[in-house]
CSV table of C-alpha atoms in Angstrom, one decimal:
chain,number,residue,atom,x,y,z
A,1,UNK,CA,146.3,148.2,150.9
A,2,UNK,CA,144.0,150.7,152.8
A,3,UNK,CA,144.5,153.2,149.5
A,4,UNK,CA,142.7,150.1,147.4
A,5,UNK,CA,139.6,150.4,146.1
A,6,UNK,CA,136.7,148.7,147.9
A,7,UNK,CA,133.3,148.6,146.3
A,8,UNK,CA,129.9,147.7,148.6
A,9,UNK,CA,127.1,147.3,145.8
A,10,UNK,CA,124.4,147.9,148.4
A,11,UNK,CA,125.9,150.5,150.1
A,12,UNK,CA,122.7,151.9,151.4
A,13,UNK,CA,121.3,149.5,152.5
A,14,UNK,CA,120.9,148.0,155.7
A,15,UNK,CA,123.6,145.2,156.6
A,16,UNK,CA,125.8,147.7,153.2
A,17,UNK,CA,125.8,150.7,155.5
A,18,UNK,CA,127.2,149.0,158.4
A,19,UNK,CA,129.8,147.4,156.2
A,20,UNK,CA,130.9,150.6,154.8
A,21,UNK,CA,130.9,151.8,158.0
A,22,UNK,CA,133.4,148.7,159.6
A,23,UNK,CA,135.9,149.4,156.3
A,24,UNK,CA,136.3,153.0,157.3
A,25,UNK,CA,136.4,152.2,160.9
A,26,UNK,CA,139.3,150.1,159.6
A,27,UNK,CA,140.9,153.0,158.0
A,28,UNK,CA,140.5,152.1,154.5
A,29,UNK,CA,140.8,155.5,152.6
A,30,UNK,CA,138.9,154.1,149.2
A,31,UNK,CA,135.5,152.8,150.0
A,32,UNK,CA,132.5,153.3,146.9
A,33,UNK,CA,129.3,152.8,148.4
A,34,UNK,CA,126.6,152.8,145.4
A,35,UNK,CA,122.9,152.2,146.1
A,36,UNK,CA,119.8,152.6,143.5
A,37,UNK,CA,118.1,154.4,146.5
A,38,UNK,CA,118.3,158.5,146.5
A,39,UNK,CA,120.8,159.4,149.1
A,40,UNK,CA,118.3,160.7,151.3
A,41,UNK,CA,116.9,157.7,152.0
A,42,UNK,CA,120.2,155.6,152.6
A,43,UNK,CA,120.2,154.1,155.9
A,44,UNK,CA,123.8,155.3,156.7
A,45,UNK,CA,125.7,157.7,154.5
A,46,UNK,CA,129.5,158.4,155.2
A,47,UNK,CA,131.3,161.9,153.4
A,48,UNK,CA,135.1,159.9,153.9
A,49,UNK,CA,133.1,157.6,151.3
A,50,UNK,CA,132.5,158.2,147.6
A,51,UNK,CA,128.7,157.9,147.3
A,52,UNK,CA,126.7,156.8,143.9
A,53,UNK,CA,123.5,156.7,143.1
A,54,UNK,CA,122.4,154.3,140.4
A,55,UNK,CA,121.3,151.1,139.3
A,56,UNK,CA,123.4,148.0,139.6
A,57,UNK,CA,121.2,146.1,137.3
A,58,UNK,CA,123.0,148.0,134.6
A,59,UNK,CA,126.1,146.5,132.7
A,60,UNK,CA,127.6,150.0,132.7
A,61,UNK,CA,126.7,151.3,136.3
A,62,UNK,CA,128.9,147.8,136.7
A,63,UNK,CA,131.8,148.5,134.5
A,64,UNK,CA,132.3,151.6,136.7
A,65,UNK,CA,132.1,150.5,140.1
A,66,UNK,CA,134.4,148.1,139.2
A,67,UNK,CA,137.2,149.9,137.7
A,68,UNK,CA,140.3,149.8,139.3
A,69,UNK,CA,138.7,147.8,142.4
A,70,UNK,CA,140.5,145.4,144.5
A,71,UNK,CA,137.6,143.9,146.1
A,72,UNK,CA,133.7,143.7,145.4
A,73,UNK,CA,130.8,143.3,148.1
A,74,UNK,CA,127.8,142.6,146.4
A,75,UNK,CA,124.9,143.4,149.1
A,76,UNK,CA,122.8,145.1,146.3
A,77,UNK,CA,119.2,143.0,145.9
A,78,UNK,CA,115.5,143.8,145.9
A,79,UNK,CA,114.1,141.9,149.2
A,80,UNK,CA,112.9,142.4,152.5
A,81,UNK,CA,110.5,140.3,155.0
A,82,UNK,CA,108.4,137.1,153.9
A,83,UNK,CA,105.6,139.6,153.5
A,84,UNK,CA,107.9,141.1,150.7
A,85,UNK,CA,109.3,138.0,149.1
A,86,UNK,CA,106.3,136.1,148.6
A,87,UNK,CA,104.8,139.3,147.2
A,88,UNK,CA,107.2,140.6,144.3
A,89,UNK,CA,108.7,137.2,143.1
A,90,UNK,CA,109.7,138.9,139.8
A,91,UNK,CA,111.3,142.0,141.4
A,92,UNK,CA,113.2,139.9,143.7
A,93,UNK,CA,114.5,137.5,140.7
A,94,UNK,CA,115.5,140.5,138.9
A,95,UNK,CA,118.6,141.1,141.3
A,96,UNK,CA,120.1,138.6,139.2
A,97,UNK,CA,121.4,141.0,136.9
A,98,UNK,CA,123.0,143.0,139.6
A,99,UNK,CA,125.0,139.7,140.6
A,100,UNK,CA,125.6,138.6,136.3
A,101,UNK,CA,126.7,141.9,135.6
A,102,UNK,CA,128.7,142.5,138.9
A,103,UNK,CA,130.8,139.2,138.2
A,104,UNK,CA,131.2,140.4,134.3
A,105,UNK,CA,132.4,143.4,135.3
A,106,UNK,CA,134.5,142.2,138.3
A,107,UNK,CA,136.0,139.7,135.5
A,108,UNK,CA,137.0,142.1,133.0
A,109,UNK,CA,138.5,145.3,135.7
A,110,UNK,CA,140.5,142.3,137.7
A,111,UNK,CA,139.3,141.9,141.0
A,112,UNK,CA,140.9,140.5,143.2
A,113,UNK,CA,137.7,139.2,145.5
A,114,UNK,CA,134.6,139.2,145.2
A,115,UNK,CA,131.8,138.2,147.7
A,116,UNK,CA,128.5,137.3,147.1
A,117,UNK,CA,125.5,137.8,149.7
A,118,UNK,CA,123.4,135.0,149.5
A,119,UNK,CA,120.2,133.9,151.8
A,120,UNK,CA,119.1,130.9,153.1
A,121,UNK,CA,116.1,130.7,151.8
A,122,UNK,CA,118.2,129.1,148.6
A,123,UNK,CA,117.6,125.5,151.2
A,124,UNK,CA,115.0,122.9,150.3
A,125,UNK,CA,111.7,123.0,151.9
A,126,UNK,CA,111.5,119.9,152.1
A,127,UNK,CA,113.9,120.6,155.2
A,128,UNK,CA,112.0,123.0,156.5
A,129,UNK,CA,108.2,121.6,157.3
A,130,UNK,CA,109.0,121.5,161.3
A,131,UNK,CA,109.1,123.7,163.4
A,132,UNK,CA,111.4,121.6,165.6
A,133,UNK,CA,113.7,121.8,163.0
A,134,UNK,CA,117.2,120.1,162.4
A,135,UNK,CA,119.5,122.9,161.5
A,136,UNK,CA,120.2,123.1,158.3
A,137,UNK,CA,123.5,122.2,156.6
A,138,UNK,CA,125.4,123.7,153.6
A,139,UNK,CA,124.4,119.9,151.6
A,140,UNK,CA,121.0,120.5,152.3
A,141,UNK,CA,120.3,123.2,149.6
A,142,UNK,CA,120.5,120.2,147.0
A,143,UNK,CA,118.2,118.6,145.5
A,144,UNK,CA,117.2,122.0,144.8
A,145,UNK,CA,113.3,123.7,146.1
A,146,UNK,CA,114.5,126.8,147.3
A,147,UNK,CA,111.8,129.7,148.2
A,148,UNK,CA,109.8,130.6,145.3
A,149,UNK,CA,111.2,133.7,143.7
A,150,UNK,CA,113.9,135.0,145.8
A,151,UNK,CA,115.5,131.5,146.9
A,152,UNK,CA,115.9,130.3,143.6
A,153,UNK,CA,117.6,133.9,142.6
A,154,UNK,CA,120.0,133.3,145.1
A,155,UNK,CA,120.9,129.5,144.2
A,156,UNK,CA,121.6,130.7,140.5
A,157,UNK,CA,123.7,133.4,141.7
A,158,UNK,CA,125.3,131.1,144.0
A,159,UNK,CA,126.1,129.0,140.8
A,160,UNK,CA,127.3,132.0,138.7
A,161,UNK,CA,129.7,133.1,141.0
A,162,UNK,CA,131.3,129.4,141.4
A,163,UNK,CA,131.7,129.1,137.4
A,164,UNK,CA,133.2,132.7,137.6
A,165,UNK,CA,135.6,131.2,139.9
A,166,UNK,CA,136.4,127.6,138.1
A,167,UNK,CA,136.3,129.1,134.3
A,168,UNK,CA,138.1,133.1,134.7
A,169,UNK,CA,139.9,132.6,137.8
A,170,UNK,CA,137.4,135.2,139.9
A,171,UNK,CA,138.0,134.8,143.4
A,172,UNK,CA,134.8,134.6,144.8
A,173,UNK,CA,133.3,133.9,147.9
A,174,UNK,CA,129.4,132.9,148.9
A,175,UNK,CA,127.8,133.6,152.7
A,176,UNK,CA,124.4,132.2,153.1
A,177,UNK,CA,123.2,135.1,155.4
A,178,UNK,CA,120.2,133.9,158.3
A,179,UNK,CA,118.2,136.6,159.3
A,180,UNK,CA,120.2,140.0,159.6
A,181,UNK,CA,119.2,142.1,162.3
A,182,UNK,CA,120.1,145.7,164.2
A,183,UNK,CA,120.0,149.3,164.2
A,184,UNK,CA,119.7,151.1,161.0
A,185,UNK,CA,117.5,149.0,159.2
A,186,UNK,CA,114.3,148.9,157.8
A,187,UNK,CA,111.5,149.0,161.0
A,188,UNK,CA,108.1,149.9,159.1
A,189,UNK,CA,106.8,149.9,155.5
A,190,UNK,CA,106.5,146.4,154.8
A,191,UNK,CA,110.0,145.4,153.6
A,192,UNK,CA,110.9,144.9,157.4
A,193,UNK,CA,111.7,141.6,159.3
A,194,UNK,CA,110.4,140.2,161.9
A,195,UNK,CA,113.0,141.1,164.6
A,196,UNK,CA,112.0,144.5,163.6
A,197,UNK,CA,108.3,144.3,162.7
A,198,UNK,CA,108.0,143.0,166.2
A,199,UNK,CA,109.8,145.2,167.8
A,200,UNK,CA,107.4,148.4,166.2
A,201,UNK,CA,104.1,146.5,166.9
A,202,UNK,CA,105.4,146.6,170.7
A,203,UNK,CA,106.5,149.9,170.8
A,204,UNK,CA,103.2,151.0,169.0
A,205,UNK,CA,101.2,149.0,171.3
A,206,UNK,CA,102.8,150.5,174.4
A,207,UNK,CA,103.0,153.7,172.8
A,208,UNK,CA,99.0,153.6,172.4
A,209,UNK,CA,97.7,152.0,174.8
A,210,UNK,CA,96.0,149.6,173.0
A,211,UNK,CA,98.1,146.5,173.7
A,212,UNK,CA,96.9,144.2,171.1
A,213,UNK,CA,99.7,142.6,168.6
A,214,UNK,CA,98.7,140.9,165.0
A,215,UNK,CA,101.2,138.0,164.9
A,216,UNK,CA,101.8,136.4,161.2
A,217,UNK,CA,100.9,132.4,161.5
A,218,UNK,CA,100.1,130.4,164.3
A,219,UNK,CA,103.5,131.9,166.0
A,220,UNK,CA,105.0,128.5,166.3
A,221,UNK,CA,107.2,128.8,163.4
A,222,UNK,CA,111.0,129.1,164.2
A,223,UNK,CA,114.2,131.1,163.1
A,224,UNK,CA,117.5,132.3,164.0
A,225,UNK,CA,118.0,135.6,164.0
A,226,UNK,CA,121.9,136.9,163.6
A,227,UNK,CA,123.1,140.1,165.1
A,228,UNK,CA,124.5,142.8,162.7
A,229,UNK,CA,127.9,143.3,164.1
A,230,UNK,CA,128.3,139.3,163.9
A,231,UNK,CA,127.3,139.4,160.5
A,232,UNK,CA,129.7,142.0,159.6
A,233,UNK,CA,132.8,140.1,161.3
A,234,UNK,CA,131.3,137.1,159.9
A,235,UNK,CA,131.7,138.7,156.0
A,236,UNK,CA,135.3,139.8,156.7
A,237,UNK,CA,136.3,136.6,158.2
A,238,UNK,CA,134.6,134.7,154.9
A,239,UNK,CA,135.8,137.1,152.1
A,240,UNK,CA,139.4,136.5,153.2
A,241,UNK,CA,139.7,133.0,153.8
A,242,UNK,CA,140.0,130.0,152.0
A,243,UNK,CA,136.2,129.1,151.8
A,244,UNK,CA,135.2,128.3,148.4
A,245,UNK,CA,131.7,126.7,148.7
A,246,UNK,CA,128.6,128.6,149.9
A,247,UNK,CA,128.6,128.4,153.8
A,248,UNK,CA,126.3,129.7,156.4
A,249,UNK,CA,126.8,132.8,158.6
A,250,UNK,CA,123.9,132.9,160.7
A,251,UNK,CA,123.2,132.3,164.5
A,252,UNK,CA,122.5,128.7,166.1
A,253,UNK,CA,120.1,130.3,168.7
A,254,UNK,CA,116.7,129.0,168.1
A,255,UNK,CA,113.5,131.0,168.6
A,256,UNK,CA,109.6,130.5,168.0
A,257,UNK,CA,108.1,133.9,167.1
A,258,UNK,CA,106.1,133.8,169.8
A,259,UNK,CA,109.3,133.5,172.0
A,260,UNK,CA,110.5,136.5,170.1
A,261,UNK,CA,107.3,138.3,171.0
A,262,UNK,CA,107.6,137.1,174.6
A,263,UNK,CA,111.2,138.7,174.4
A,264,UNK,CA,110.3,142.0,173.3
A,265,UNK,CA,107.6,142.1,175.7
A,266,UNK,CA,110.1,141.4,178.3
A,267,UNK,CA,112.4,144.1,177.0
A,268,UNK,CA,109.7,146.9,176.7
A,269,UNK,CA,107.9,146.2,179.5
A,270,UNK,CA,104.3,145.2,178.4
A,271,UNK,CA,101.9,142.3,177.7
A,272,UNK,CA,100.2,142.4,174.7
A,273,UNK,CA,96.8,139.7,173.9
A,274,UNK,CA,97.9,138.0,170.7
A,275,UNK,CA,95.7,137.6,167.1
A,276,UNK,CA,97.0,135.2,165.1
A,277,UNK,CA,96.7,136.0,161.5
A,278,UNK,CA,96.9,132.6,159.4
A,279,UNK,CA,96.4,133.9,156.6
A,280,UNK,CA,99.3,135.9,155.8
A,281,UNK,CA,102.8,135.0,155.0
A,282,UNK,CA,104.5,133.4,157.5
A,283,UNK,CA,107.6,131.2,155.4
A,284,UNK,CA,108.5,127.8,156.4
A,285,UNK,CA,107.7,126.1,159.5
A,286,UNK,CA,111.4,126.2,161.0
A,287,UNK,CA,114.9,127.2,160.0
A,288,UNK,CA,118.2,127.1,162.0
A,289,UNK,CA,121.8,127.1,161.0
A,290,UNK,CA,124.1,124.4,160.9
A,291,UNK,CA,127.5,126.3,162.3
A,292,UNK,CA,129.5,122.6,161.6
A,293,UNK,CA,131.4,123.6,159.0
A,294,UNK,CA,132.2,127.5,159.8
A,295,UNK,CA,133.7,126.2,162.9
A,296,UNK,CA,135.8,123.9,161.6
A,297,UNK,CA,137.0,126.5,159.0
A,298,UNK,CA,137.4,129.5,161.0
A,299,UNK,CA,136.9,128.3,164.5
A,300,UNK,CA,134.4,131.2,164.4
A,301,UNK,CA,130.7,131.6,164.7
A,302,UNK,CA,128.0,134.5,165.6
A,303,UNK,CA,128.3,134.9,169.5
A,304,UNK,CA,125.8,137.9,170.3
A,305,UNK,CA,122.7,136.2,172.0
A,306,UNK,CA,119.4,137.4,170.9
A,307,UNK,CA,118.1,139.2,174.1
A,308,UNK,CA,121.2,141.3,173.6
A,309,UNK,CA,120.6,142.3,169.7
A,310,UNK,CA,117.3,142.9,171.0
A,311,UNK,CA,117.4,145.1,173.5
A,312,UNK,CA,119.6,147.2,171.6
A,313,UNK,CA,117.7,147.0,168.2
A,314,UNK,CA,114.3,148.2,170.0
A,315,UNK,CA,116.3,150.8,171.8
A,316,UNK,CA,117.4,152.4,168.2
A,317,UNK,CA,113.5,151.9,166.8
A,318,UNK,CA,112.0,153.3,169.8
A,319,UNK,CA,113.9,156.4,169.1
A,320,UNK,CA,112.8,156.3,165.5
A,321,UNK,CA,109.6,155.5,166.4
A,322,UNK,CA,109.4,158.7,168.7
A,323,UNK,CA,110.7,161.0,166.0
A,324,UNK,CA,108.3,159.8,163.4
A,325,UNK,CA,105.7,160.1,165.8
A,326,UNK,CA,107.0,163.8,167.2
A,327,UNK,CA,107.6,165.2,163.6
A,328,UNK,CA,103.5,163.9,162.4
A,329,UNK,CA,102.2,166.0,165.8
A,330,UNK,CA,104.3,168.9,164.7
A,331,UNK,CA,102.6,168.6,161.3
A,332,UNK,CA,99.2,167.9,162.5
């Protein structure tokens, strides 16, 4: 089985290039990473790997990855942070013809497995006006008010892949991801989360001297955040078990963002005074994840605590950070 192909649609990408990454580790011998992006701007790229360019939104770019594939890892979406989402609702329902035609194709080359990253943001508001917030349970995506725009992309494609499964026979498998973070991921530029948008503002402040922080909100909303090498185990562990419903992978540890400020402060070594900017996006009041069910399936669930991720996430920005910063004095 390591000489079977495996296909991450998403490839380069953030939480794609660390899967690609686990699969070699693995010593599987026949991993296609394929990304829209140019290869330069990949976030990991591997040479054992065979590495495409093009756009997964195309029925035919999908008839080839999938040829002669034993599994599928779709990954492959236009998103980023809340300031992104809210932003480019169309782009971001547009990723629905990377899933449609992923599935199609998947269904016509005979995959074995396919699995399907999906978000929580597919959950009803409703659920989510506190921020002392009950954590969320698989259930509680129906009746249906998912986020505008990318929430409701990822309910239908949710749906897709279960009618693929119950009318062809697709084995397919759903992860409702919670707030991926880690090295190798996007830190600046607007598509970033807030694990790593905090992260940069702190560095920056520190880095400056000027130690001022713009926080999105009032700072009382609340998240999870889940560690990258937690959501990678978590896929594996999902793609080849049982699981046919939609169930969450994400962290139980529950944070304000001003904790998470407080926590990078901590980790860098400054204090920052705060502005609260209520004017832009700042999502739903809270969010957690209901880790019931993945328990009771697996007897599994994310385990890295935040201050841990953390540290190590603003460790790999700060050295991003530095050569950005190094490489515009050299051009100045």
């Amino acid at each position: 089985m390591q000489d079977d192909l495996i296909v991450v649609a998403g490839g380069g990408g953030f939480i794609g290039g660390h899967l690609v990454a686990e699969l070699l580790r693995r010593g599987h011998r026949n991993v296609r990473s394929i990304d829209i992006k140019p290869l330069g701007e990949w976030y990991q790229v591997f040479d054992e790997a065979e590495n495409v360019v093009a756009d997964l939104k195309e029925r035919e770019t999908c008839l080839f990855a999938c040829r002669d594939a034993r599994e599928v890892y779709n990954l492959a979406a236009d998103m980023g942070g809340m300031g992104f989402i809210e932003n480019n609702k169309a782009l971001c329902m547009l990723s629905v013809l990377i899933n449609t035609h992923l599935l199609m194709a998947s269904q016509e080359s005979g995959v074995e497995r396919y699995f399907y990253a999906s978000s929580a943001c597919v959950y009803n508001a409703d659920k989510q006006r506190s921020a002392d917030v009950a954590p969320l349970k698989e259930e509680d995506a129906y009746p249906a008010m998912a986020e505008d725009g990318y929430g409701w992309e990822k309910l239908f494609s949710e749906r897709m892949c279960r009618h693929f499964r119950e009318d062809y026979g697709l084995t397919t498998r759903v992860a409702r991801f919670h707030n991926v973070y880690g090295p190798y991921g996007t830190w600046e530029g607007g598509r970033e989360k807030a694990p790593a948008a905090v992260c940069r503002k702190v560095l920056h402040a520190q880095a400056t001297g000027v130690h001022e922080i713009e926080i999105w909100g009032d700072g009382n909303q609340t998240r999870s955040f889940m560690y990258i090498d937690d959501c990678i185990r978590g896929i594996d562990r999902i793609m080849h078990s049982e699981i046919e419903e939609p169930i969450n992978l994400g962290s139980s540890e529950l944070v304000s963002i001003n904790g998470l400020v407080d926590l990078v402060e901590d980790i860098v070594g400054v204090k920052l005074r705060r502005t609260y900017n209520l004017s832009a996006p700042k999502g739903v009041n809270g969010r957690n994840s209901d880790n019931t069910k993945i328990q009771r399936y697996l007897g599994w669930e994310p385990d890295t605590r935040l201050r841990d991720g953390m540290e190590k996430t603003c460790e790999w920005i700060r050295d991003q950070y530095l050569a950005k910063s190094a490489l515009q004095a050299g051009v100045a």
